[in-house]
Amino acid sequence: MADNFPHREAALGSRPADLLLANCRLVNVLSGRIEEGVSIAIAGNHVVGIGTEYEGAERIDLQGQYVYPGLMDAHIHLESSKLTIPECGRAMSRCGTTAVFADPHEIANVASLEGVSYQLDTASHNERLSVYFSIPSCVPAIPDPELETFASYMGPTKLRTFFNNPWFVSLGEMMNMPGAIYGDPKVLQKLTDIEARGLRADGHAPLLSGKPLNAYIYLGISSDHESTGVAEAQEKLDRGMYLMLREGSTESNLQDLLPLVNEHNSSRILLASDDLDPIDLAERGHLDHMLRICVANGVPAIRALQMATINVATYFRLSRHGAIFPGALADLVVAPDLT
């Protein structure tokens, strides 16, 4: 029988781990506390143990620096960066980002399935960044050749070609709000198929409120990144949506919406950039820039980190991401401080 747990002995401490990060302050986004003076044992590409008694073939003394999970962007269109995915990975990893959740509807709109396949191929050759994809729900955004030139139409049948690929973890933002709310059969079929696969359906619902918002959420659409005011965002939270707070190159709503964040609702709030220009990425940073805004506006550092790590992993149902625990992927950031 195949052993799916090859590092069990390293987790027990009966043999050395591959790498030991010693004498660190572990930022525990699961419990909301900082564990002082612990070591993190890593074997292969997973964390196998946390404590003080582990040994490693390689040992790095972090001298009290903080270690927190790699940052995760909950919603981004990588095409907007005008960079290849390996170049995005190189730039973003410098900022502590280890995973992004990319909606490829923009490249699909101009290059159809071939464009999405190109992104998948380049993502698979990228060592710095895990790229998870959403299945583009609205290609084209406006199915009218007089209003928009598009490469092809992606209906429910074509979208099923993505279902067996494990890198697709959600349905991309449902921009066709009228089609969803008022029962376009093809839109409803897409949502039905996604629900049957047990995947999330991401939303796109600017200014949607009241009964139309209720109908939109009833269809299984579980997130939104388009809120621009606290009242709008609060209603969406109250009705069960996850909120993605944006700080990108085209939209900047993070600071306006931060007054909404508190200890009761922060587990339903994620950070996202949506569209990010390469100059902004180079000059401001990525999710690290958003975290600095959060902390500067009074959000506790661990709560801010949760919005860029465990909350994102929980939303997309990725059980080995977003925190530091035995069995987690060893996507880690070492930092001298949390400000």
Short mmCIF file of C-alpha atoms in Angstrom, two decimals, residues 4-337:
data_model
loop_
_atom_site.label_atom_id
_atom_site.label_comp_id
_atom_site.label_asym_id
_atom_site.label_seq_id
_atom_site.Cartn_x
_atom_site.Cartn_y
_atom_site.Cartn_z
CA ASN A 4 0.68 8.96 1.66
CA PHE A 5 2.38 10.23 4.81
CA PRO A 6 6.12 9.86 4.15
CA HIS A 7 7.15 12.35 6.84
CA ARG A 8 5.33 10.77 9.80
CA GLU A 9 8.60 9.92 11.56
CA ALA A 10 9.84 13.48 11.19
CA ALA A 11 6.56 14.68 12.70
CA LEU A 12 7.16 12.32 15.65
CA GLY A 13 10.69 13.61 16.01
CA SER A 14 12.17 10.13 15.58
CA ARG A 15 14.24 11.39 12.64
CA PRO A 16 15.40 14.92 11.74
CA ALA A 17 13.26 17.12 9.56
CA ASP A 18 14.73 18.52 6.36
CA LEU A 19 14.68 22.07 7.68
CA LEU A 20 14.27 23.56 11.13
CA LEU A 21 13.31 27.21 11.60
CA ALA A 22 14.43 27.70 15.18
CA ASN A 23 13.78 30.37 17.80
CA CYS A 24 10.89 32.13 16.05
CA ARG A 25 7.70 33.92 16.97
CA LEU A 26 4.98 31.94 15.24
CA VAL A 27 1.95 34.05 14.29
CA ASN A 28 -0.88 31.60 14.84
CA VAL A 29 -3.78 32.78 12.70
CA LEU A 30 -5.86 29.83 13.91
CA SER A 31 -5.83 30.80 17.59
CA GLY A 32 -5.05 34.49 17.22
CA ARG A 33 -1.94 34.39 19.37
CA ILE A 34 1.83 34.58 18.95
CA GLU A 35 3.81 31.54 20.09
CA GLU A 36 7.18 32.66 21.42
CA GLY A 37 10.47 30.80 21.05
CA VAL A 38 9.21 27.82 19.06
CA SER A 39 10.73 25.92 16.18
CA ILE A 40 9.00 24.91 12.96
CA ALA A 41 10.04 21.58 11.46
CA ILE A 42 9.64 21.17 7.68
CA ALA A 43 9.97 17.99 5.63
CA GLY A 44 9.42 17.96 1.89
CA ASN A 45 7.10 20.88 1.28
CA HIS A 46 5.01 20.55 4.44
CA VAL A 47 5.23 21.66 8.03
CA VAL A 48 5.51 18.50 10.12
CA GLY A 49 5.95 19.79 13.64
CA ILE A 50 5.96 22.81 15.95
CA GLY A 51 7.71 22.83 19.30
CA THR A 52 11.16 23.06 20.86
CA GLU A 53 12.48 19.48 20.67
CA TYR A 54 12.80 18.99 16.91
CA GLU A 55 16.03 18.64 14.95
CA GLY A 56 16.70 19.37 11.30
CA ALA A 57 19.26 18.44 8.69
CA GLU A 58 19.44 22.18 8.10
CA ARG A 59 18.85 24.60 10.97
CA ILE A 60 18.23 28.32 10.68
CA ASP A 61 18.14 30.42 13.85
CA LEU A 62 15.60 33.17 13.22
CA GLN A 63 16.59 35.02 16.41
CA GLY A 64 13.07 35.89 17.44
CA GLN A 65 11.73 37.00 14.08
CA TYR A 66 8.07 36.51 13.23
CA VAL A 67 6.90 33.68 10.99
CA TYR A 68 3.43 33.85 9.46
CA PRO A 69 1.64 32.02 6.64
CA GLY A 70 2.25 33.03 3.04
CA LEU A 71 -0.19 35.70 1.91
CA MET A 72 -3.11 34.83 -0.40
CA ASP A 73 -4.87 37.21 -2.80
CA ALA A 74 -8.54 36.23 -2.90
CA HIS A 75 -9.36 37.72 -6.31
CA ILE A 76 -7.09 38.97 -9.08
CA HIS A 77 -6.93 39.16 -12.87
CA LEU A 78 -3.29 38.38 -13.57
CA GLU A 79 -3.68 39.62 -17.14
CA SER A 80 -3.99 43.17 -15.79
CA SER A 81 -0.42 43.01 -14.53
CA LYS A 82 0.77 42.79 -18.16
CA LEU A 83 3.31 40.26 -16.88
CA THR A 84 3.69 36.56 -17.46
CA ILE A 85 2.74 34.44 -14.47
CA PRO A 86 6.39 33.55 -13.63
CA GLU A 87 7.23 37.27 -13.59
CA CYS A 88 4.17 37.94 -11.40
CA GLY A 89 5.38 35.22 -9.09
CA ARG A 90 8.83 36.74 -8.87
CA ALA A 91 7.45 40.18 -8.01
CA MET A 92 4.71 39.02 -5.65
CA SER A 93 6.83 36.54 -3.71
CA ARG A 94 9.10 39.43 -2.69
CA CYS A 95 6.04 40.89 -0.99
CA GLY A 96 5.23 37.69 0.92
CA THR A 97 2.51 36.47 -1.46
CA THR A 98 2.57 32.72 -2.02
CA ALA A 99 -0.86 32.09 -3.57
CA VAL A 100 -3.41 33.94 -5.69
CA PHE A 101 -6.92 33.12 -6.87
CA ALA A 102 -7.06 34.26 -10.46
CA ASP A 103 -10.13 34.83 -12.61
CA PRO A 104 -9.00 34.46 -16.25
CA HIS A 105 -12.13 35.92 -17.82
CA GLU A 106 -10.19 38.79 -19.39
CA ILE A 107 -7.78 36.56 -21.32
CA ALA A 108 -10.66 34.20 -22.12
CA ASN A 109 -12.58 37.11 -23.60
CA VAL A 110 -9.85 37.76 -26.16
CA ALA A 111 -8.31 34.29 -26.60
CA SER A 112 -11.00 31.81 -25.49
CA LEU A 113 -9.89 28.42 -24.15
CA GLU A 114 -6.43 28.84 -25.69
CA GLY A 115 -5.81 31.87 -23.49
CA VAL A 116 -6.84 30.03 -20.34
CA SER A 117 -4.69 27.05 -21.35
CA TYR A 118 -1.74 29.40 -21.77
CA GLN A 119 -2.19 30.69 -18.23
CA LEU A 120 -2.49 27.16 -16.86
CA ASP A 121 0.69 26.12 -18.62
CA THR A 122 2.73 29.09 -17.45
CA ALA A 123 1.38 28.74 -13.90
CA SER A 124 2.53 25.11 -13.80
CA HIS A 125 6.08 26.22 -14.63
CA ASN A 126 6.14 28.84 -11.88
CA GLU A 127 7.93 27.87 -8.65
CA ARG A 128 7.28 30.97 -6.55
CA LEU A 129 3.51 31.34 -6.63
CA SER A 130 0.60 28.90 -6.36
CA VAL A 131 -2.04 30.04 -8.84
CA TYR A 132 -5.57 28.77 -8.30
CA PHE A 133 -8.13 29.64 -10.93
CA SER A 134 -11.83 30.33 -11.11
CA ILE A 135 -13.88 29.12 -14.05
CA PRO A 136 -14.75 32.24 -16.06
CA SER A 137 -18.50 32.68 -15.72
CA CYS A 138 -19.13 35.57 -18.09
CA VAL A 139 -17.31 35.29 -21.41
CA PRO A 140 -18.16 37.65 -22.93
CA ALA A 141 -19.25 40.03 -20.19
CA ILE A 142 -21.80 41.51 -22.60
CA PRO A 143 -22.92 38.97 -25.25
CA ASP A 144 -23.74 41.60 -27.86
CA PRO A 145 -21.39 41.96 -30.87
CA GLU A 146 -22.50 45.59 -31.30
CA LEU A 147 -21.22 46.47 -27.84
CA GLU A 148 -18.20 44.21 -27.42
CA THR A 149 -15.82 42.22 -29.61
CA PHE A 150 -15.10 38.84 -28.06
CA ALA A 151 -13.22 35.68 -28.99
CA SER A 152 -15.96 33.18 -28.27
CA TYR A 153 -18.93 32.45 -26.08
CA MET A 154 -18.37 30.15 -23.09
CA GLY A 155 -21.63 28.47 -22.23
CA PRO A 156 -22.30 25.78 -19.64
CA THR A 157 -21.00 22.96 -21.87
CA LYS A 158 -17.66 24.62 -22.52
CA LEU A 159 -17.21 25.47 -18.83
CA ARG A 160 -17.44 21.79 -17.93
CA THR A 161 -14.05 21.27 -19.57
CA PHE A 162 -12.51 22.83 -16.44
CA PHE A 163 -14.27 20.63 -13.91
CA ASN A 164 -11.65 17.89 -13.61
CA ASN A 165 -8.72 20.26 -13.20
CA PRO A 166 -7.87 20.60 -9.47
CA TRP A 167 -6.46 24.10 -9.96
CA PHE A 168 -9.98 25.45 -10.61
CA VAL A 169 -11.58 26.08 -7.23
CA SER A 170 -14.57 28.34 -7.91
CA LEU A 171 -16.84 29.87 -10.50
CA GLY A 172 -15.50 33.28 -11.47
CA GLU A 173 -17.29 36.49 -10.61
CA MET A 174 -20.90 36.38 -11.78
CA MET A 175 -21.08 39.76 -13.52
CA ASN A 176 -24.34 38.90 -15.23
CA MET A 177 -26.48 39.90 -12.27
CA PRO A 178 -29.70 40.34 -14.30
CA GLY A 179 -29.24 36.95 -15.93
CA ALA A 180 -28.79 35.30 -12.54
CA ILE A 181 -31.56 37.15 -10.69
CA TYR A 182 -34.18 36.94 -13.44
CA GLY A 183 -33.49 33.39 -14.50
CA ASP A 184 -31.47 33.19 -17.69
CA PRO A 185 -31.41 29.40 -18.25
CA LYS A 186 -27.72 29.29 -19.24
CA VAL A 187 -26.65 31.31 -16.21
CA LEU A 188 -28.72 29.13 -13.90
CA GLN A 189 -27.18 26.01 -15.48
CA LYS A 190 -23.68 27.30 -14.75
CA LEU A 191 -24.59 27.91 -11.11
CA THR A 192 -26.28 24.51 -10.85
CA ASP A 193 -23.22 22.75 -12.25
CA ILE A 194 -20.88 24.57 -9.86
CA GLU A 195 -23.01 23.76 -6.83
CA ALA A 196 -23.07 20.10 -7.85
CA ARG A 197 -19.24 20.14 -7.91
CA GLY A 198 -19.11 21.61 -4.40
CA LEU A 199 -17.25 24.74 -5.55
CA ARG A 200 -17.73 28.34 -4.53
CA ALA A 201 -19.43 30.82 -6.85
CA ASP A 202 -17.82 34.26 -6.65
CA GLY A 203 -19.96 37.34 -6.99
CA HIS A 204 -19.83 40.74 -8.65
CA ALA A 205 -22.67 42.80 -7.26
CA PRO A 206 -22.05 46.57 -7.20
CA LEU A 207 -24.86 48.46 -5.43
CA LEU A 208 -27.07 45.36 -5.30
CA SER A 209 -29.46 45.54 -2.35
CA GLY A 210 -32.78 44.35 -0.95
CA LYS A 211 -34.74 41.60 -2.68
CA PRO A 212 -32.46 41.40 -5.75
CA LEU A 213 -29.48 40.85 -3.43
CA ASN A 214 -31.41 38.14 -1.59
CA ALA A 215 -32.19 36.40 -4.90
CA TYR A 216 -28.54 36.66 -6.00
CA ILE A 217 -27.30 35.08 -2.77
CA TYR A 218 -30.05 32.45 -2.86
CA LEU A 219 -28.48 31.12 -6.06
CA GLY A 220 -25.35 30.14 -4.12
CA ILE A 221 -23.19 33.16 -4.93
CA SER A 222 -21.13 33.57 -1.78
CA SER A 223 -18.73 36.50 -2.12
CA ASP A 224 -18.49 40.05 -3.40
CA HIS A 225 -15.58 42.38 -4.08
CA GLU A 226 -17.50 45.36 -5.49
CA SER A 227 -18.71 47.16 -2.35
CA THR A 228 -17.66 50.80 -2.12
CA GLY A 229 -19.50 51.94 1.01
CA VAL A 230 -19.91 50.61 4.53
CA ALA A 231 -23.72 50.33 4.38
CA GLU A 232 -23.58 48.32 1.15
CA ALA A 233 -20.87 46.05 2.53
CA GLN A 234 -22.70 45.60 5.83
CA GLU A 235 -25.88 44.41 4.10
CA LYS A 236 -23.93 41.84 2.11
CA LEU A 237 -22.21 40.59 5.26
CA ASP A 238 -25.55 40.43 7.08
CA ARG A 239 -27.01 38.32 4.28
CA GLY A 240 -24.20 35.77 4.44
CA MET A 241 -21.67 36.87 1.85
CA TYR A 242 -17.92 36.87 2.29
CA LEU A 243 -16.53 40.34 1.61
CA MET A 244 -13.36 40.93 -0.38
CA LEU A 245 -11.82 44.33 0.39
CA ARG A 246 -9.96 45.68 -2.64
CA GLU A 247 -6.78 47.67 -2.96
CA GLY A 248 -5.71 47.54 -6.58
CA SER A 249 -4.78 49.87 -9.39
CA THR A 250 -8.30 50.48 -10.69
CA GLU A 251 -10.31 50.25 -7.46
CA SER A 252 -9.27 51.22 -3.95
CA ASN A 253 -11.94 50.50 -1.34
CA LEU A 254 -9.90 49.06 1.50
CA GLN A 255 -9.53 52.13 3.70
CA ASP A 256 -13.17 53.15 3.20
CA LEU A 257 -14.43 49.74 4.32
CA LEU A 258 -12.04 49.04 7.20
CA PRO A 259 -14.39 50.67 9.79
CA LEU A 260 -16.67 47.70 9.15
CA VAL A 261 -14.11 45.14 10.37
CA ASN A 262 -14.44 43.89 13.95
CA GLU A 263 -13.77 40.79 16.03
CA HIS A 264 -17.21 39.37 15.24
CA ASN A 265 -17.17 39.55 11.44
CA SER A 266 -13.49 39.55 10.41
CA SER A 267 -13.50 35.81 9.66
CA ARG A 268 -15.82 36.60 6.71
CA ILE A 269 -13.54 39.27 5.26
CA LEU A 270 -10.75 38.68 2.72
CA LEU A 271 -8.18 40.89 0.97
CA ALA A 272 -7.95 41.15 -2.81
CA SER A 273 -6.36 43.35 -5.44
CA ASP A 274 -8.64 42.61 -8.44
CA ASP A 275 -6.52 44.47 -11.03
CA LEU A 276 -2.91 45.39 -10.31
CA ASP A 277 -0.63 47.42 -12.56
CA PRO A 278 3.05 46.39 -12.63
CA ILE A 279 4.22 49.86 -11.59
CA ASP A 280 2.00 49.76 -8.49
CA LEU A 281 3.20 46.25 -7.74
CA ALA A 282 6.82 47.39 -7.97
CA GLU A 283 6.43 50.64 -6.05
CA ARG A 284 3.78 49.83 -3.41
CA GLY A 285 3.91 46.09 -3.08
CA HIS A 286 1.03 43.66 -3.04
CA LEU A 287 -0.81 42.24 -0.03
CA ASP A 288 1.94 43.56 2.25
CA HIS A 289 0.84 47.05 1.19
CA MET A 290 -2.74 46.21 2.14
CA LEU A 291 -1.64 44.84 5.51
CA ARG A 292 0.23 48.06 6.26
CA ILE A 293 -2.94 50.04 5.50
CA CYS A 294 -4.94 47.77 7.82
CA VAL A 295 -2.50 48.11 10.72
CA ALA A 296 -2.13 51.88 10.21
CA ASN A 297 -5.93 52.16 10.49
CA GLY A 298 -6.15 50.29 13.77
CA VAL A 299 -6.79 46.71 12.66
CA PRO A 300 -4.82 44.35 14.96
CA ALA A 301 -1.95 42.77 13.05
CA ILE A 302 -3.08 39.17 13.54
CA ARG A 303 -6.62 40.03 12.43
CA ALA A 304 -5.24 41.69 9.30
CA LEU A 305 -3.09 38.64 8.57
CA GLN A 306 -6.10 36.36 8.99
CA MET A 307 -7.87 38.28 6.22
CA ALA A 308 -4.97 37.52 3.88
CA THR A 309 -4.35 33.91 4.92
CA ILE A 310 -6.68 31.55 6.78
CA ASN A 311 -9.88 33.38 5.78
CA VAL A 312 -9.00 32.98 2.10
CA ALA A 313 -8.05 29.32 2.49
CA THR A 314 -11.27 28.62 4.41
CA TYR A 315 -13.41 30.36 1.80
CA PHE A 316 -11.92 28.31 -1.04
CA ARG A 317 -11.99 25.11 1.07
CA LEU A 318 -8.25 24.46 0.89
CA SER A 319 -7.53 22.56 4.07
CA ARG A 320 -3.70 22.62 3.98
CA HIS A 321 -3.27 26.33 3.28
CA GLY A 322 -3.49 29.57 5.16
CA ALA A 323 -1.98 28.72 8.55
CA ILE A 324 1.04 27.07 10.15
CA PHE A 325 0.21 23.64 11.57
CA PRO A 326 1.40 20.05 11.11
CA GLY A 327 0.44 19.01 7.59
CA ALA A 328 0.17 22.54 6.21
CA LEU A 329 2.03 23.48 3.07
CA ALA A 330 5.22 25.25 4.13
CA ASP A 331 4.39 28.56 2.46
CA LEU A 332 5.90 30.84 5.08
CA VAL A 333 6.99 34.43 5.52
CA VAL A 334 9.75 35.56 7.91
CA ALA A 335 9.52 39.19 9.01
CA PRO A 336 11.22 41.32 11.65
CA ASP A 337 7.97 42.96 12.80
#
